[in-house]
Coordinates of C-alpha atoms and ligand atoms in Angstrom, one line a residue:
V1 CA -3.5 -88.8 63.2
R2 CA -5.7 -87.6 66.1
P3 CA -2.7 -86.6 68.3
I4 CA -1.1 -84.9 65.3
R5 CA -4.2 -82.8 64.7
A6 CA -4.3 -81.9 68.4
L7 CA -0.7 -80.9 68.2
I8 CA -1.4 -78.7 65.1
R9 CA -4.3 -77.0 66.9
G10 CA -2.0 -76.5 69.9
T11 CA 0.7 -74.9 67.7
Q12 CA -1.9 -72.7 66.0
S13 CA -3.1 -71.5 69.5
V14 CA 0.5 -70.6 70.4
G15 CA 0.9 -68.9 67.1
E16 CA -2.1 -66.7 68.1
M17 CA -0.4 -66.1 71.4
Q18 CA -3.1 -68.1 73.3
L19 CA -0.7 -69.6 75.9
D20 CA -3.2 -71.1 78.3
R21 CA -4.3 -74.1 76.3
P22 CA -2.2 -77.2 77.2
V23 CA -2.5 -80.1 74.7
D24 CA -3.5 -83.6 75.5
L25 CA -2.2 -86.0 72.9
G26 CA -3.4 -89.2 74.6
G27 CA -1.7 -92.4 73.4
G28 CA 1.5 -93.9 74.6
D29 CA 4.5 -92.7 76.6
E30 CA 6.2 -91.0 73.7
M31 CA 3.1 -89.0 72.9
A32 CA 2.6 -88.0 76.6
A33 CA 6.3 -86.9 76.7
L34 CA 5.8 -84.8 73.5
A35 CA 2.7 -83.3 75.0
E36 CA 4.5 -82.4 78.2
A37 CA 7.5 -80.9 76.3
F38 CA 5.0 -78.8 74.2
N39 CA 3.1 -77.7 77.3
A40 CA 6.3 -76.8 79.2
M41 CA 7.4 -74.7 76.2
Q42 CA 4.0 -73.0 76.2
R43 CA 4.3 -72.3 80.0
R44 CA 7.8 -70.8 79.6
L45 CA 6.6 -68.6 76.7
K46 CA 3.7 -67.4 78.9
T47 CA 5.9 -66.6 81.8
A48 CA 8.3 -64.7 79.5
L49 CA 5.4 -62.8 77.9
D50 CA 4.0 -61.9 81.3
E51 CA 7.4 -60.6 82.4
V52 CA 7.7 -58.4 79.2
R53 CA 4.2 -57.1 79.8
S54 CA 4.8 -56.2 83.4
L55 CA 8.2 -54.6 82.5
T56 CA 6.5 -52.5 79.9
H57 CA 4.0 -51.4 82.5
V58 CA 6.7 -50.5 84.9
L59 CA 8.6 -48.6 82.2
E60 CA 5.4 -46.7 81.3
E61 CA 4.9 -45.8 85.0
R62 CA 8.5 -44.7 85.2
V63 CA 8.3 -42.5 82.2
K64 CA 5.1 -40.9 83.5
E65 CA 6.7 -40.3 86.9
R66 CA 9.8 -38.8 85.3
T67 CA 7.8 -36.5 83.0
A68 CA 5.8 -35.2 86.0
Q69 CA 9.1 -34.6 87.9
L70 CA 10.5 -32.7 84.9
E71 CA 7.4 -30.7 84.5
A72 CA 7.5 -29.7 88.2
A73 CA 11.2 -28.8 87.9
Q74 CA 10.5 -26.7 84.9
K75 CA 7.7 -24.9 86.6
Q76 CA 9.9 -24.2 89.5
L77 CA 12.6 -22.9 87.2
I78 CA 10.2 -20.5 85.5
Q79 CA 9.0 -19.3 88.8
N80 CA 12.6 -18.8 90.0
D81 CA 13.3 -16.9 86.9
R82 CA 10.4 -14.6 87.5
M83 CA 11.4 -14.1 91.1
V84 CA 14.9 -13.2 90.0
S85 CA 13.8 -10.7 87.4
L86 CA 11.3 -9.2 89.8
G87 CA 14.1 -8.9 92.4
Q88 CA 16.5 -7.4 89.9
L89 CA 13.8 -5.0 88.8
A90 CA 13.1 -3.9 92.3
A91 CA 16.8 -3.4 92.9
S92 CA 17.3 -1.4 89.7
V93 CA 14.2 0.7 90.3
A94 CA 15.5 1.5 93.8
H95 CA 18.9 2.4 92.4
E96 CA 17.5 4.5 89.5
I97 CA 15.2 6.5 91.7
N98 CA 17.7 6.8 94.5
N99 CA 20.3 8.7 92.5
P100 CA 18.1 11.5 91.3
I101 CA 16.5 11.9 94.7
A102 CA 20.0 12.1 96.3
G103 CA 20.7 14.8 93.7
V104 CA 17.6 16.7 94.6
L105 CA 18.4 16.5 98.3
N106 CA 21.8 17.8 97.6
F107 CA 20.6 20.8 95.5
S108 CA 18.0 21.8 98.1
V109 CA 20.6 21.8 100.8
L110 CA 22.8 24.1 98.6
M111 CA 19.9 26.4 97.8
E112 CA 19.0 26.6 101.5
R113 CA 22.6 27.8 102.2
L114 CA 22.4 30.4 99.5
L115 CA 19.2 31.8 100.8
Q116 CA 19.8 34.7 103.2
D117 CA 17.2 36.5 105.3
D118 CA 16.9 39.2 102.7
G119 CA 16.8 36.9 99.7
I120 CA 19.5 35.5 97.4
P121 CA 22.7 37.5 97.0
K122 CA 22.7 39.0 93.5
A123 CA 26.0 37.3 92.6
R124 CA 24.6 33.8 93.5
V125 CA 21.3 34.1 91.6
E126 CA 22.7 32.2 88.6
D127 CA 23.9 29.4 90.8
F128 CA 20.5 29.3 92.5
R129 CA 18.8 29.0 89.1
D130 CA 21.2 26.2 88.0
Y131 CA 20.3 24.2 91.1
L132 CA 16.6 24.7 90.4
R133 CA 17.1 23.6 86.8
S134 CA 18.9 20.4 88.0
I135 CA 16.1 19.7 90.5
T136 CA 13.6 20.0 87.6
E137 CA 15.7 17.6 85.5
E138 CA 16.1 15.0 88.2
T139 CA 12.5 15.0 89.2
T140 CA 11.4 14.8 85.5
H141 CA 13.6 11.7 85.2
V142 CA 12.0 10.1 88.3
G143 CA 8.6 11.1 86.9
R144 CA 9.4 9.3 83.6
I145 CA 10.5 6.2 85.5
V146 CA 7.4 6.1 87.5
S147 CA 5.0 6.7 84.6
D148 CA 6.8 4.0 82.5
L149 CA 6.5 1.5 85.4
L150 CA 2.8 2.4 85.8
S151 CA 2.1 1.9 82.2
F152 CA 3.6 -1.5 82.5
S153 CA 2.0 -2.5 85.7
R154 CA -1.5 -1.7 84.4
R155 CA -0.9 -4.5 81.9
P156 CA -3.6 -6.9 83.0
A157 CA -6.4 -4.3 82.6
Y158 CA -5.9 -4.2 78.8
M159 CA -9.0 -3.4 76.8
R160 CA -9.1 -5.5 73.7
M161 CA -11.0 -3.8 71.0
A162 CA -10.7 -4.3 67.2
A163 CA -8.5 -1.3 66.4
D164 CA -7.1 0.0 63.2
L165 CA -3.4 -0.3 63.4
N166 CA -2.8 2.0 60.4
C167 CA -4.8 4.6 62.2
I168 CA -2.8 4.2 65.4
V169 CA 0.4 4.5 63.4
K170 CA -0.8 7.7 61.6
Q171 CA -1.8 9.3 64.8
T172 CA 1.4 8.4 66.5
A173 CA 3.4 9.6 63.6
A174 CA 1.6 13.0 63.8
L175 CA 2.5 13.1 67.5
V176 CA 6.2 12.7 66.9
A177 CA 6.4 14.5 63.5
H178 CA 7.5 17.8 65.0
K179 CA 10.3 16.2 67.1
L180 CA 11.6 14.3 64.1
E181 CA 11.5 17.3 61.9
L182 CA 13.5 19.3 64.4
A183 CA 16.1 16.4 64.4
G184 CA 16.2 16.5 60.6
I185 CA 14.8 13.0 60.2
E186 CA 12.4 12.0 57.5
L187 CA 9.5 9.7 58.5
R188 CA 8.1 7.4 55.8
Q189 CA 4.9 5.4 56.1
Q190 CA 4.0 2.3 54.1
L191 CA 0.7 1.1 55.5
D192 CA -1.2 -1.9 54.1
P193 CA -4.7 -0.7 53.3
E194 CA -6.0 -4.3 53.4
L195 CA -4.9 -4.8 57.0
P196 CA -7.7 -6.2 59.1
K197 CA -8.6 -4.7 62.5
V198 CA -6.3 -5.9 65.3
P199 CA -7.7 -6.9 68.7
C200 CA -5.6 -4.7 71.0
D201 CA -5.5 -1.9 73.5
G202 CA -5.0 1.1 71.2
G203 CA -3.4 3.3 73.8
Q204 CA -0.9 0.7 74.7
V205 CA -0.1 0.0 71.0
Q206 CA 0.5 3.7 70.5
Q207 CA 3.0 3.5 73.3
V208 CA 4.8 0.7 71.4
V209 CA 4.9 2.7 68.2
I210 CA 6.1 5.9 70.0
N211 CA 8.9 4.0 71.8
L212 CA 10.1 2.3 68.6
L213 CA 9.9 5.5 66.5
M214 CA 11.8 7.5 69.2
N215 CA 14.5 4.9 69.4
A216 CA 14.8 4.8 65.6
A217 CA 15.0 8.6 65.5
E218 CA 17.5 8.8 68.3
A219 CA 19.8 6.3 66.6
S220 CA 19.6 8.2 63.2
P221 CA 21.9 10.9 62.0
V222 CA 20.6 14.2 60.7
G223 CA 19.1 13.5 57.3
G224 CA 18.3 9.9 58.3
V225 CA 15.2 8.1 57.2
V226 CA 12.8 6.2 59.6
E227 CA 10.3 3.9 57.9
V228 CA 7.3 2.5 59.5
T229 CA 5.4 -0.3 57.7
T230 CA 2.3 -2.4 58.4
N231 CA 1.3 -5.6 56.7
R232 CA -0.1 -8.9 57.3
S233 CA 1.1 -12.5 57.2
E234 CA -1.5 -15.2 57.6
D235 CA -3.1 -14.7 61.0
Q236 CA -0.8 -11.9 62.2
A237 CA -0.5 -8.2 61.9
I238 CA 3.0 -7.0 61.4
L239 CA 4.4 -3.6 62.4
I240 CA 7.9 -2.8 61.2
V241 CA 10.1 0.2 62.2
R242 CA 13.3 0.4 60.3
D243 CA 16.0 3.0 60.6
S244 CA 19.4 3.5 59.0
G245 CA 21.1 4.7 62.1
V246 CA 24.0 3.5 64.3
G247 CA 22.7 0.0 64.8
I248 CA 23.2 -2.2 67.8
S249 CA 26.3 -4.2 68.5
A250 CA 26.3 -7.9 69.2
E251 CA 27.3 -7.3 72.8
Q252 CA 24.4 -4.8 73.4
L253 CA 21.8 -6.8 71.6
P254 CA 21.0 -9.4 74.3
H255 CA 20.4 -6.5 76.8
I256 CA 18.2 -4.0 75.0
F257 CA 14.9 -5.3 76.5
E258 CA 16.2 -5.2 80.0
P259 CA 14.8 -2.6 82.3
F260 CA 17.1 0.5 82.7
Y261 CA 19.5 -0.7 80.0
T262 CA 20.5 2.4 78.1
T263 CA 23.5 3.4 76.0
K264 CA 22.3 7.0 75.8
E265 CA 24.6 9.3 77.7
N266 CA 23.8 11.7 80.7
G267 CA 20.2 11.0 81.4
K268 CA 18.9 11.2 77.8
G269 CA 17.5 7.7 78.1
V270 CA 15.9 6.0 81.1
G271 CA 16.2 2.5 79.5
L272 CA 12.6 1.5 79.9
G273 CA 11.3 2.1 76.4
L274 CA 11.9 -1.4 74.9
W275 CA 11.1 -3.0 78.2
V276 CA 7.6 -1.4 78.0
V277 CA 7.4 -2.4 74.3
Y278 CA 8.2 -6.0 75.2
G279 CA 5.7 -6.2 78.0
I280 CA 2.8 -4.7 76.0
V281 CA 3.5 -7.0 73.0
Q282 CA 3.7 -10.0 75.2
A283 CA 0.4 -9.2 76.9
H284 CA -1.2 -9.1 73.4
G285 CA 0.1 -12.5 72.7
G286 CA 2.6 -11.1 70.2
K287 CA 6.3 -11.1 69.5
V288 CA 9.0 -8.5 69.0
E289 CA 11.9 -9.3 66.7
V290 CA 15.0 -7.2 66.1
A291 CA 17.6 -7.4 63.5
S292 CA 20.5 -5.0 63.5
D293 CA 23.6 -4.4 61.4
E294 CA 26.0 -2.3 63.4
G295 CA 26.6 1.0 61.6
N296 CA 23.9 0.4 59.1
G297 CA 20.6 0.5 61.0
T298 CA 18.1 -1.5 62.9
T299 CA 14.7 -3.2 62.1
F300 CA 12.2 -3.9 64.8
R301 CA 9.3 -6.2 63.8
V302 CA 6.2 -6.5 66.1
L303 CA 3.9 -9.5 65.3
C304 CA 0.5 -9.4 66.8
P305 CA -2.2 -12.2 66.4
L306 CA -5.3 -11.1 64.6
N307 CA -7.4 -13.7 66.3
V308 CA -8.6 -12.8 69.8
E309 CA -8.7 -16.3 71.1
Q310 CA -5.2 -17.0 70.0
A311 CA -4.0 -13.7 71.4
S312 CA -5.2 -14.4 74.9
Q313 CA -4.0 -17.9 74.8
E314 CA -0.5 -16.8 73.7
A315 CA -0.6 -14.0 76.3
R316 CA -1.4 -16.4 79.1
S317 CA 1.3 -19.0 78.2
Ligands
ATP1 N1 16.6 1.7 66.7 C1 17.7 1.5 67.5 N2 18.9 1.7 67.0 C2 20.0 1.6 67.8 N3 20.0 1.2 69.1 C3 18.8 1.0 69.6 C4 17.6 1.2 68.9 N4 16.6 0.9 69.7 C5 17.1 0.6 70.9 N5 18.4 0.7 70.9 C6 19.4 0.4 72.0 O1 18.6 -0.2 73.1 C7 18.8 0.6 74.2 C8 17.5 0.5 75.1 O2 16.4 1.1 74.4 P1 15.2 1.6 75.3 O3 14.2 2.3 74.4 O4 14.8 0.5 76.2 O5 15.9 2.7 76.2 P2 16.4 4.2 75.8 O6 15.9 4.6 74.5 O7 17.9 4.2 76.1 O8 15.7 5.0 77.0 P3 14.1 5.4 77.0 O9 13.5 4.8 75.9 O10 13.7 4.8 78.3 O11 14.1 6.9 77.0 C9 19.1 2.0 73.8 O12 19.8 2.7 74.8 C10 20.0 1.7 72.6 O13 21.3 1.4 72.9
MG2 MG1 13.9 4.4 74.0

C-alpha cells in the first residue's frame, strides 16, 4: 500500500494546486511508469497554470495601459472643448462689440457733417439729437457687454461666506419690484424659513436672482405672475424661479446658456444673462436646471451645495 499512499498524497497536493511535488512510488516498472505519468500530468498542469497567470498579468497591464490612454484622450477632449468655446467666445465678443462701435463711428461722422461753423442748422437739430441718442444706446449696449464679461471673469475671486439666501432674494426682489410693477407683473415669494445659510458670494448670487427674475418678467404677458421659491433638499439649497410666460421652444432650449444667444429683438437683450448665471452657479459647485412648456411658462431651478467642502470640490471638477 505504500505506493498507493504516496499516490494519494500526490493527488491531494495537486488538488491543493501544489504542482511542484513529483511523486516517487518506488517498486517495479509499472509503478515507475505510473509515477512518471502522474508527474508528467503535474508538469503540464503547472505549465498551463503559469501560462494562465502570465496571460492574466499581461491582460491587467493592457487594461491599465488602455485606461491611461483613454483618460489622456478624454483630458485632451475637454481641453479642446474649452479652447473651442473660448475661441468662439472671443469671436462673438469681437462681433458683438464691433457692431455698435461701427454704429457710433457712423453717427459721429454724420454729426460732424451737420456741424457748421456757427452751430447746427435749426432744421437739423432733431437729426443731430437722434444721432446722439443712438450713440448713447450703442455705447450703453457695449457697456453692458463689458460689465457682464467682467462679472464673469472675476469668478475665481469669489468670497464664500455663509449667506442668507432668503435675504438675498428679498433684497433682489425689492430692487426689481418697480420694474415688474411697471410691466404689470406680480412677483410672489415663497421662502423656506428653515433654510440654512448657504456658503456663497452674496453679490454674485444676487446677480443670478436678478437675471432669472428679469428673464421671467420679460417672458411674461401683462398680468403675468412670477414666483420665486427657496427650499432645501438634503444637502442642497434650491432656488426656483417660475413664470407663466411664453416658454422656450425645443430648438431654442439647447442654446439659452450660450453667450450672446438672445431671442429678444432690436437690442433688448445682450444674451449674456443666462451665461453669467451658469458660470456663477458652476463656480459655486451648483447646477442650473430648466424645464419649459412652450406657451405655458418656464421654471429655472438652481441647486447649490450647503456644504463648503463639497461646493469647492464640485466647482473644481
Ligand atoms: N424665463 C424665460 N422664458 C422664456 N425664455 C427665456 C427665459 N429665460 C431665458 N429665455 C430665453 O433664453 C434667451 C437667453 O437668455 P439670456 O438671459 O441669456 O439673454 P437675454 O435675456 O436675451 O439678454 P440679457 O439677459 O443679456 O439682457 C432669451 O433671449 C430667451 O429666448
Ligand atoms: Mg436675460
